[in-house]
Amino acid sequence: MKILVIEDNKSVCSMIEMFFAKEGIEGVFVNDGLEGYQRFKSGTWDALIVDWMLPGMDGVTICRKIREEKLTVPIIMLTAKDSESDQVLGLEMGADDYVTKPFSPLTLMARIKAVTRRYQSQVPKDMEGIIQTEHFNINKTTREVIVDGTPITNLTPKEFDLLYYLAEHPRQVFSREQLLESVWGYQFYGDERTVDVHIKRLRKKVETSSQPFFHTVWGVGYKFDDTTKTDEI
């Protein structure tokens, strides 16, 4: 596995490099955002780890430019920003996951394995299936979503994965931990906000005030149900 790391903190790079060596991962480290983006463009990578705040070009811009070019490399963002709005911005710009500083190297390695495994499972031969419900038509192979006849074209890769998983199990209630394990692919490390942020973005993108699809089951988690209106939020 070959991973590009764009991070200007050299002590963080040294820590990551040490754990990469233990895992047999080839790491290439760049300390400047613009140089890192150019390095990314000139090579082939199994994953990208990028810091939010960088000289030359910030991590959010790097993510956005990569996704605008329809490149599907897994991206993990490192950030000292822990507000929900910052996390939403990073995810909206194309990051698949984020790790908040300071972080455990073991947690980072688990996230790397999870996102790369998720992408590997998304090759076309493993992505057969169409879900049709009262309001939705979801094509897993083409990753197309149509709601009440209207194409939804602004979902991030992980938002699509979460939507597909929930729609595949209609009216089944999942805890946040179960969704992290099933959709993100890693064991629960205590950051349930990842699920909450994605549900919030899905609601904004596909729901109307008169027709909710993603229902909160208080004290448990979430479920997908587009057949009936409920009193749940």
PDB file of C-alpha atoms in Angstrom:
ATOM      1  CA  MET A   1       0.000   0.000   0.000  1.00  0.00           C
ATOM      2  CA  LYS A   2       1.281   3.451  -0.949  1.00  0.00           C
ATOM      3  CA  ILE A   3      -0.075   6.472   0.939  1.00  0.00           C
ATOM      4  CA  LEU A   4       0.615  10.161   0.444  1.00  0.00           C
ATOM      5  CA  VAL A   5       0.659  12.217   3.653  1.00  0.00           C
ATOM      6  CA  ILE A   6       0.416  16.013   3.367  1.00  0.00           C
ATOM      7  CA  GLU A   7       1.189  17.323   6.842  1.00  0.00           C
ATOM      8  CA  ASP A   8       3.377  20.253   7.898  1.00  0.00           C
ATOM      9  CA  ASN A   9       4.001  19.040  11.451  1.00  0.00           C
ATOM     10  CA  LYS A  10       7.175  17.004  11.212  1.00  0.00           C
ATOM     11  CA  SER A  11       6.688  15.275  14.575  1.00  0.00           C
ATOM     12  CA  VAL A  12       3.272  14.035  13.419  1.00  0.00           C
ATOM     13  CA  CYS A  13       4.875  12.824  10.175  1.00  0.00           C
ATOM     14  CA  SER A  14       7.554  10.951  12.121  1.00  0.00           C
ATOM     15  CA  MET A  15       4.941   9.240  14.282  1.00  0.00           C
ATOM     16  CA  ILE A  16       2.881   8.203  11.245  1.00  0.00           C
ATOM     17  CA  GLU A  17       5.989   7.026   9.415  1.00  0.00           C
ATOM     18  CA  MET A  18       6.936   4.778  12.330  1.00  0.00           C
ATOM     19  CA  PHE A  19       3.543   3.065  12.324  1.00  0.00           C
ATOM     20  CA  PHE A  20       3.554   2.800   8.539  1.00  0.00           C
ATOM     21  CA  ALA A  21       6.819   0.883   8.794  1.00  0.00           C
ATOM     22  CA  LYS A  22       5.261  -1.557  11.256  1.00  0.00           C
ATOM     23  CA  GLU A  23       2.308  -2.119   8.906  1.00  0.00           C
ATOM     24  CA  GLY A  24       4.432  -2.459   5.781  1.00  0.00           C
ATOM     25  CA  ILE A  25       2.953   0.700   4.247  1.00  0.00           C
ATOM     26  CA  GLU A  26       4.988   2.873   1.901  1.00  0.00           C
ATOM     27  CA  GLY A  27       4.508   6.471   2.984  1.00  0.00           C
ATOM     28  CA  VAL A  28       5.461   9.611   1.089  1.00  0.00           C
ATOM     29  CA  PHE A  29       5.461  12.756   3.219  1.00  0.00           C
ATOM     30  CA  VAL A  30       5.091  16.338   1.957  1.00  0.00           C
ATOM     31  CA  ASN A  31       4.976  19.395   4.218  1.00  0.00           C
ATOM     32  CA  ASP A  32       3.433  21.940   1.829  1.00  0.00           C
ATOM     33  CA  GLY A  33      -0.135  21.847   0.535  1.00  0.00           C
ATOM     34  CA  LEU A  34       0.507  23.007  -3.028  1.00  0.00           C
ATOM     35  CA  GLU A  35       3.525  20.752  -3.392  1.00  0.00           C
ATOM     36  CA  GLY A  36       1.498  17.886  -1.923  1.00  0.00           C
ATOM     37  CA  TYR A  37      -1.332  18.400  -4.404  1.00  0.00           C
ATOM     38  CA  GLN A  38       1.133  18.423  -7.296  1.00  0.00           C
ATOM     39  CA  ARG A  39       2.770  15.284  -5.921  1.00  0.00           C
ATOM     40  CA  PHE A  40      -0.643  13.637  -5.697  1.00  0.00           C
ATOM     41  CA  LYS A  41      -1.391  14.493  -9.312  1.00  0.00           C
ATOM     42  CA  SER A  42       1.871  13.003 -10.512  1.00  0.00           C
ATOM     43  CA  GLY A  43       1.530   9.624  -8.795  1.00  0.00           C
ATOM     44  CA  THR A  44      -0.770   6.711  -8.037  1.00  0.00           C
ATOM     45  CA  TRP A  45      -1.907   6.352  -4.438  1.00  0.00           C
ATOM     46  CA  ASP A  46      -3.932   3.911  -2.377  1.00  0.00           C
ATOM     47  CA  ALA A  47      -4.951   6.639   0.073  1.00  0.00           C
ATOM     48  CA  LEU A  48      -4.352  10.279   0.963  1.00  0.00           C
ATOM     49  CA  ILE A  49      -3.948  11.710   4.454  1.00  0.00           C
ATOM     50  CA  VAL A  50      -4.117  15.502   4.485  1.00  0.00           C
ATOM     51  CA  ASP A  51      -3.963  18.085   7.249  1.00  0.00           C
ATOM     52  CA  TRP A  52      -6.602  20.824   7.345  1.00  0.00           C
ATOM     53  CA  MET A  53      -4.225  23.756   7.882  1.00  0.00           C
ATOM     54  CA  LEU A  54      -1.292  23.762   5.463  1.00  0.00           C
ATOM     55  CA  PRO A  55       1.008  26.319   3.848  1.00  0.00           C
ATOM     56  CA  GLY A  56       0.571  26.777   0.117  1.00  0.00           C
ATOM     57  CA  MET A  57      -2.880  25.153  -0.150  1.00  0.00           C
ATOM     58  CA  ASP A  58      -5.163  24.087   2.694  1.00  0.00           C
ATOM     59  CA  GLY A  59      -6.474  20.536   3.042  1.00  0.00           C
ATOM     60  CA  VAL A  60     -10.094  21.438   2.305  1.00  0.00           C
ATOM     61  CA  THR A  61      -9.074  22.937  -1.052  1.00  0.00           C
ATOM     62  CA  ILE A  62      -7.010  19.862  -1.863  1.00  0.00           C
ATOM     63  CA  CYS A  63     -10.016  17.596  -1.164  1.00  0.00           C
ATOM     64  CA  ARG A  64     -12.316  19.753  -3.252  1.00  0.00           C
ATOM     65  CA  LYS A  65      -9.967  19.838  -6.236  1.00  0.00           C
ATOM     66  CA  ILE A  66      -9.461  16.065  -6.143  1.00  0.00           C
ATOM     67  CA  ARG A  67     -13.205  15.377  -6.032  1.00  0.00           C
ATOM     68  CA  GLU A  68     -13.905  17.906  -8.784  1.00  0.00           C
ATOM     69  CA  GLU A  69     -11.623  15.822 -10.977  1.00  0.00           C
ATOM     70  CA  LYS A  70     -13.723  12.728 -10.149  1.00  0.00           C
ATOM     71  CA  LEU A  71     -10.800  10.953  -8.474  1.00  0.00           C
ATOM     72  CA  THR A  72     -11.899   8.238  -6.051  1.00  0.00           C
ATOM     73  CA  VAL A  73      -8.869   7.832  -3.808  1.00  0.00           C
ATOM     74  CA  PRO A  74      -9.758   7.433  -0.097  1.00  0.00           C
ATOM     75  CA  ILE A  75      -9.097  10.669   1.824  1.00  0.00           C
ATOM     76  CA  ILE A  76      -8.652  11.063   5.570  1.00  0.00           C
ATOM     77  CA  MET A  77      -8.387  14.588   6.950  1.00  0.00           C
ATOM     78  CA  LEU A  78      -6.335  15.408  10.034  1.00  0.00           C
ATOM     79  CA  THR A  79      -7.667  18.404  11.901  1.00  0.00           C
ATOM     80  CA  ALA A  80      -7.452  20.235  15.197  1.00  0.00           C
ATOM     81  CA  LYS A  81     -10.927  21.628  14.443  1.00  0.00           C
ATOM     82  CA  ASP A  82     -13.619  19.660  16.280  1.00  0.00           C
ATOM     83  CA  SER A  83     -16.761  21.750  15.706  1.00  0.00           C
ATOM     84  CA  GLU A  84     -19.608  20.167  13.776  1.00  0.00           C
ATOM     85  CA  SER A  85     -19.522  22.897  11.115  1.00  0.00           C
ATOM     86  CA  ASP A  86     -15.840  22.246  10.416  1.00  0.00           C
ATOM     87  CA  GLN A  87     -16.436  18.510  10.192  1.00  0.00           C
ATOM     88  CA  VAL A  88     -19.351  19.046   7.805  1.00  0.00           C
ATOM     89  CA  LEU A  89     -17.182  21.257   5.594  1.00  0.00           C
ATOM     90  CA  GLY A  90     -14.423  18.673   5.387  1.00  0.00           C
ATOM     91  CA  LEU A  91     -16.860  15.876   4.560  1.00  0.00           C
ATOM     92  CA  GLU A  92     -18.711  18.041   2.048  1.00  0.00           C
ATOM     93  CA  MET A  93     -15.470  18.809   0.235  1.00  0.00           C
ATOM     94  CA  GLY A  94     -14.830  15.100  -0.252  1.00  0.00           C
ATOM     95  CA  ALA A  95     -13.006  13.697   2.765  1.00  0.00           C
ATOM     96  CA  ASP A  96     -14.150  10.150   3.594  1.00  0.00           C
ATOM     97  CA  ASP A  97     -13.282  10.468   7.264  1.00  0.00           C
ATOM     98  CA  TYR A  98     -11.528  12.782   9.677  1.00  0.00           C
ATOM     99  CA  VAL A  99      -9.277  12.259  12.677  1.00  0.00           C
ATOM    100  CA  THR A 100      -9.130  14.991  15.301  1.00  0.00           C
ATOM    101  CA  LYS A 101      -5.774  15.947  16.779  1.00  0.00           C
ATOM    102  CA  PRO A 102      -4.339  14.793  19.056  1.00  0.00           C
ATOM    103  CA  PHE A 103      -4.983  11.234  17.940  1.00  0.00           C
ATOM    104  CA  SER A 104      -3.803   7.721  18.636  1.00  0.00           C
ATOM    105  CA  PRO A 105      -1.722   6.187  15.822  1.00  0.00           C
ATOM    106  CA  LEU A 106      -3.710   2.981  16.301  1.00  0.00           C
ATOM    107  CA  THR A 107      -6.931   4.888  15.639  1.00  0.00           C
ATOM    108  CA  LEU A 108      -5.470   6.410  12.480  1.00  0.00           C
ATOM    109  CA  MET A 109      -4.328   2.991  11.249  1.00  0.00           C
ATOM    110  CA  ALA A 110      -7.809   1.574  11.865  1.00  0.00           C
ATOM    111  CA  ARG A 111      -9.379   4.408   9.866  1.00  0.00           C
ATOM    112  CA  ILE A 112      -6.904   3.914   7.008  1.00  0.00           C
ATOM    113  CA  LYS A 113      -7.672   0.211   6.802  1.00  0.00           C
ATOM    114  CA  ALA A 114     -11.401   0.885   6.973  1.00  0.00           C
ATOM    115  CA  VAL A 115     -11.589   3.465   4.188  1.00  0.00           C
ATOM    116  CA  THR A 116      -9.263   1.523   1.877  1.00  0.00           C
ATOM    117  CA  ARG A 117     -11.208  -1.677   2.499  1.00  0.00           C
ATOM    118  CA  ARG A 118     -14.427   0.188   1.772  1.00  0.00           C
ATOM    119  CA  TYR A 119     -13.124   1.479  -1.545  1.00  0.00           C
ATOM    120  CA  GLN A 120     -11.811  -1.943  -2.527  1.00  0.00           C
ATOM    121  CA  SER A 121     -15.284  -3.383  -1.955  1.00  0.00           C
ATOM    122  CA  GLN A 122     -16.789  -0.824  -4.318  1.00  0.00           C
ATOM    123  CA  VAL A 123     -15.431  -2.179  -7.598  1.00  0.00           C
ATOM    124  CA  PRO A 124     -18.257  -2.735 -10.094  1.00  0.00           C
ATOM    125  CA  LYS A 125     -18.454  -6.521  -9.770  1.00  0.00           C
ATOM    126  CA  ASP A 126     -19.235  -6.097  -6.075  1.00  0.00           C
ATOM    127  CA  MET A 127     -21.741  -3.257  -6.546  1.00  0.00           C
ATOM    128  CA  GLU A 128     -24.727  -4.902  -8.129  1.00  0.00           C
ATOM    129  CA  GLY A 129     -28.151  -3.969  -6.837  1.00  0.00           C
ATOM    130  CA  ILE A 130     -30.972  -1.509  -7.227  1.00  0.00           C
ATOM    131  CA  ILE A 131     -33.244  -0.420  -4.390  1.00  0.00           C
ATOM    132  CA  GLN A 132     -36.678   0.881  -5.326  1.00  0.00           C
ATOM    133  CA  THR A 133     -39.007   2.257  -2.667  1.00  0.00           C
ATOM    134  CA  GLU A 134     -42.011   4.531  -2.650  1.00  0.00           C
ATOM    135  CA  HIS A 135     -39.813   7.615  -3.133  1.00  0.00           C
ATOM    136  CA  PHE A 136     -36.319   6.312  -3.932  1.00  0.00           C
ATOM    137  CA  ASN A 137     -34.518   4.637  -6.800  1.00  0.00           C
ATOM    138  CA  ILE A 138     -30.930   3.842  -5.767  1.00  0.00           C
ATOM    139  CA  ASN A 139     -28.472   2.174  -8.132  1.00  0.00           C
ATOM    140  CA  LYS A 140     -25.442   0.812  -6.322  1.00  0.00           C
ATOM    141  CA  THR A 141     -23.476   0.095  -9.499  1.00  0.00           C
ATOM    142  CA  THR A 142     -23.787   3.580 -10.978  1.00  0.00           C
ATOM    143  CA  ARG A 143     -24.141   5.251  -7.557  1.00  0.00           C
ATOM    144  CA  GLU A 144     -27.171   7.169  -8.793  1.00  0.00           C
ATOM    145  CA  VAL A 145     -29.963   8.338  -6.488  1.00  0.00           C
ATOM    146  CA  ILE A 146     -33.364   9.523  -7.709  1.00  0.00           C
ATOM    147  CA  VAL A 147     -35.945  10.847  -5.235  1.00  0.00           C
ATOM    148  CA  ASP A 148     -39.483  11.327  -6.518  1.00  0.00           C
ATOM    149  CA  GLY A 149     -38.156  11.543 -10.072  1.00  0.00           C
ATOM    150  CA  THR A 150     -35.435  14.081  -9.243  1.00  0.00           C
ATOM    151  CA  PRO A 151     -31.753  13.032  -9.488  1.00  0.00           C
ATOM    152  CA  ILE A 152     -29.700  13.774  -6.367  1.00  0.00           C
ATOM    153  CA  THR A 153     -26.215  14.530  -7.638  1.00  0.00           C
ATOM    154  CA  ASN A 154     -24.491  16.153  -4.660  1.00  0.00           C
ATOM    155  CA  LEU A 155     -24.050  13.202  -2.281  1.00  0.00           C
ATOM    156  CA  THR A 156     -20.549  12.474  -1.054  1.00  0.00           C
ATOM    157  CA  PRO A 157     -19.302   8.863  -1.339  1.00  0.00           C
ATOM    158  CA  LYS A 158     -19.937   8.158   2.338  1.00  0.00           C
ATOM    159  CA  GLU A 159     -23.369   9.790   2.282  1.00  0.00           C
ATOM    160  CA  PHE A 160     -24.323   7.447  -0.553  1.00  0.00           C
ATOM    161  CA  ASP A 161     -22.964   4.439   1.356  1.00  0.00           C
ATOM    162  CA  LEU A 162     -24.977   5.364   4.450  1.00  0.00           C
ATOM    163  CA  LEU A 163     -28.139   5.980   2.416  1.00  0.00           C
ATOM    164  CA  TYR A 164     -27.799   2.676   0.587  1.00  0.00           C
ATOM    165  CA  TYR A 165     -27.181   0.711   3.780  1.00  0.00           C
ATOM    166  CA  LEU A 166     -30.192   2.191   5.566  1.00  0.00           C
ATOM    167  CA  ALA A 167     -32.463   1.828   2.522  1.00  0.00           C
ATOM    168  CA  GLU A 168     -31.306  -1.777   2.175  1.00  0.00           C
ATOM    169  CA  HIS A 169     -32.726  -2.401   5.668  1.00  0.00           C
ATOM    170  CA  PRO A 170     -35.978  -0.366   5.749  1.00  0.00           C
ATOM    171  CA  ARG A 171     -37.503   0.340   9.157  1.00  0.00           C
ATOM    172  CA  GLN A 172     -34.659  -1.480  10.908  1.00  0.00           C
ATOM    173  CA  VAL A 173     -33.201   0.568  13.764  1.00  0.00           C
ATOM    174  CA  PHE A 174     -29.410   0.851  13.940  1.00  0.00           C
ATOM    175  CA  SER A 175     -27.314   2.313  16.709  1.00  0.00           C
ATOM    176  CA  ARG A 176     -24.574   4.762  15.805  1.00  0.00           C
ATOM    177  CA  GLU A 177     -22.006   2.131  16.712  1.00  0.00           C
ATOM    178  CA  GLN A 178     -23.610  -0.390  14.354  1.00  0.00           C
ATOM    179  CA  LEU A 179     -23.583   2.149  11.518  1.00  0.00           C
ATOM    180  CA  LEU A 180     -19.943   3.006  12.140  1.00  0.00           C
ATOM    181  CA  GLU A 181     -19.020  -0.664  11.965  1.00  0.00           C
ATOM    182  CA  SER A 182     -21.197  -1.495   8.946  1.00  0.00           C
ATOM    183  CA  VAL A 183     -20.781   1.613   6.797  1.00  0.00           C
ATOM    184  CA  TRP A 184     -17.383   2.949   7.862  1.00  0.00           C
ATOM    185  CA  GLY A 185     -15.967  -0.482   8.574  1.00  0.00           C
ATOM    186  CA  TYR A 186     -14.108   0.178  11.805  1.00  0.00           C
ATOM    187  CA  GLN A 187     -14.713  -0.560  15.450  1.00  0.00           C
ATOM    188  CA  PHE A 188     -16.291   2.156  17.548  1.00  0.00           C
ATOM    189  CA  TYR A 189     -13.792   4.634  19.050  1.00  0.00           C
ATOM    190  CA  GLY A 190     -16.198   7.002  20.782  1.00  0.00           C
ATOM    191  CA  ASP A 191     -16.835   9.582  18.025  1.00  0.00           C
ATOM    192  CA  GLU A 192     -20.527   9.118  17.236  1.00  0.00           C
ATOM    193  CA  ARG A 193     -20.733  12.574  15.657  1.00  0.00           C
ATOM    194  CA  THR A 194     -19.517  11.127  12.359  1.00  0.00           C
ATOM    195  CA  VAL A 195     -22.874   9.366  11.968  1.00  0.00           C
ATOM    196  CA  ASP A 196     -24.881  12.360  13.199  1.00  0.00           C
ATOM    197  CA  VAL A 197     -23.174  14.708  10.744  1.00  0.00           C
ATOM    198  CA  HIS A 198     -23.868  12.412   7.794  1.00  0.00           C
ATOM    199  CA  ILE A 199     -27.527  11.916   8.765  1.00  0.00           C
ATOM    200  CA  LYS A 200     -27.925  15.677   9.084  1.00  0.00           C
ATOM    201  CA  ARG A 201     -26.474  16.225   5.604  1.00  0.00           C
ATOM    202  CA  LEU A 202     -28.648  13.498   4.067  1.00  0.00           C
ATOM    203  CA  ARG A 203     -31.749  15.062   5.588  1.00  0.00           C
ATOM    204  CA  LYS A 204     -30.830  18.431   4.149  1.00  0.00           C
ATOM    205  CA  LYS A 205     -30.170  17.027   0.688  1.00  0.00           C
ATOM    206  CA  VAL A 206     -33.063  14.604   0.161  1.00  0.00           C
ATOM    207  CA  GLU A 207     -35.858  15.331   2.649  1.00  0.00           C
ATOM    208  CA  THR A 208     -38.660  17.862   2.583  1.00  0.00           C
ATOM    209  CA  SER A 209     -40.457  19.315   5.569  1.00  0.00           C
ATOM    210  CA  SER A 210     -43.518  17.203   4.756  1.00  0.00           C
ATOM    211  CA  GLN A 211     -41.681  13.931   4.064  1.00  0.00           C
ATOM    212  CA  PRO A 212     -38.949  12.721   6.412  1.00  0.00           C
ATOM    213  CA  PHE A 213     -36.990   9.609   5.467  1.00  0.00           C
ATOM    214  CA  PHE A 214     -34.352   9.326   8.208  1.00  0.00           C
ATOM    215  CA  HIS A 215     -35.954   8.898  11.599  1.00  0.00           C
ATOM    216  CA  THR A 216     -34.324   9.286  14.982  1.00  0.00           C
ATOM    217  CA  VAL A 217     -35.286   6.588  17.472  1.00  0.00           C
ATOM    218  CA  TRP A 218     -34.456   8.285  20.726  1.00  0.00           C
ATOM    219  CA  GLY A 219     -31.992   6.447  22.922  1.00  0.00           C
ATOM    220  CA  VAL A 220     -31.205   3.936  20.164  1.00  0.00           C
ATOM    221  CA  GLY A 221     -30.185   5.397  16.803  1.00  0.00           C
ATOM    222  CA  TYR A 222     -31.626   5.826  13.326  1.00  0.00           C
ATOM    223  CA  LYS A 223     -33.847   4.073  10.804  1.00  0.00           C
ATOM    224  CA  PHE A 224     -34.895   4.620   7.189  1.00  0.00           C
ATOM    225  CA  ASP A 225     -38.613   4.634   6.382  1.00  0.00           C
ATOM    226  CA  ASP A 226     -40.099   6.492   3.415  1.00  0.00           C
ATOM    227  CA  THR A 227     -43.498   4.794   3.453  1.00  0.00           C
ATOM    228  CA  THR A 228     -45.216   6.542   6.341  1.00  0.00           C
ATOM    229  CA  LYS A 229     -44.917   9.729   8.318  1.00  0.00           C
ATOM    230  CA  THR A 230     -44.031   9.338  11.982  1.00  0.00           C
ATOM    231  CA  ASP A 231     -43.800  11.600  14.979  1.00  0.00           C
ATOM    232  CA  GLU A 232     -40.079  10.980  15.194  1.00  0.00           C
ATOM    233  CA  ILE A 233     -37.602  13.603  14.141  1.00  0.00           C
TER     234      ILE A 233
END
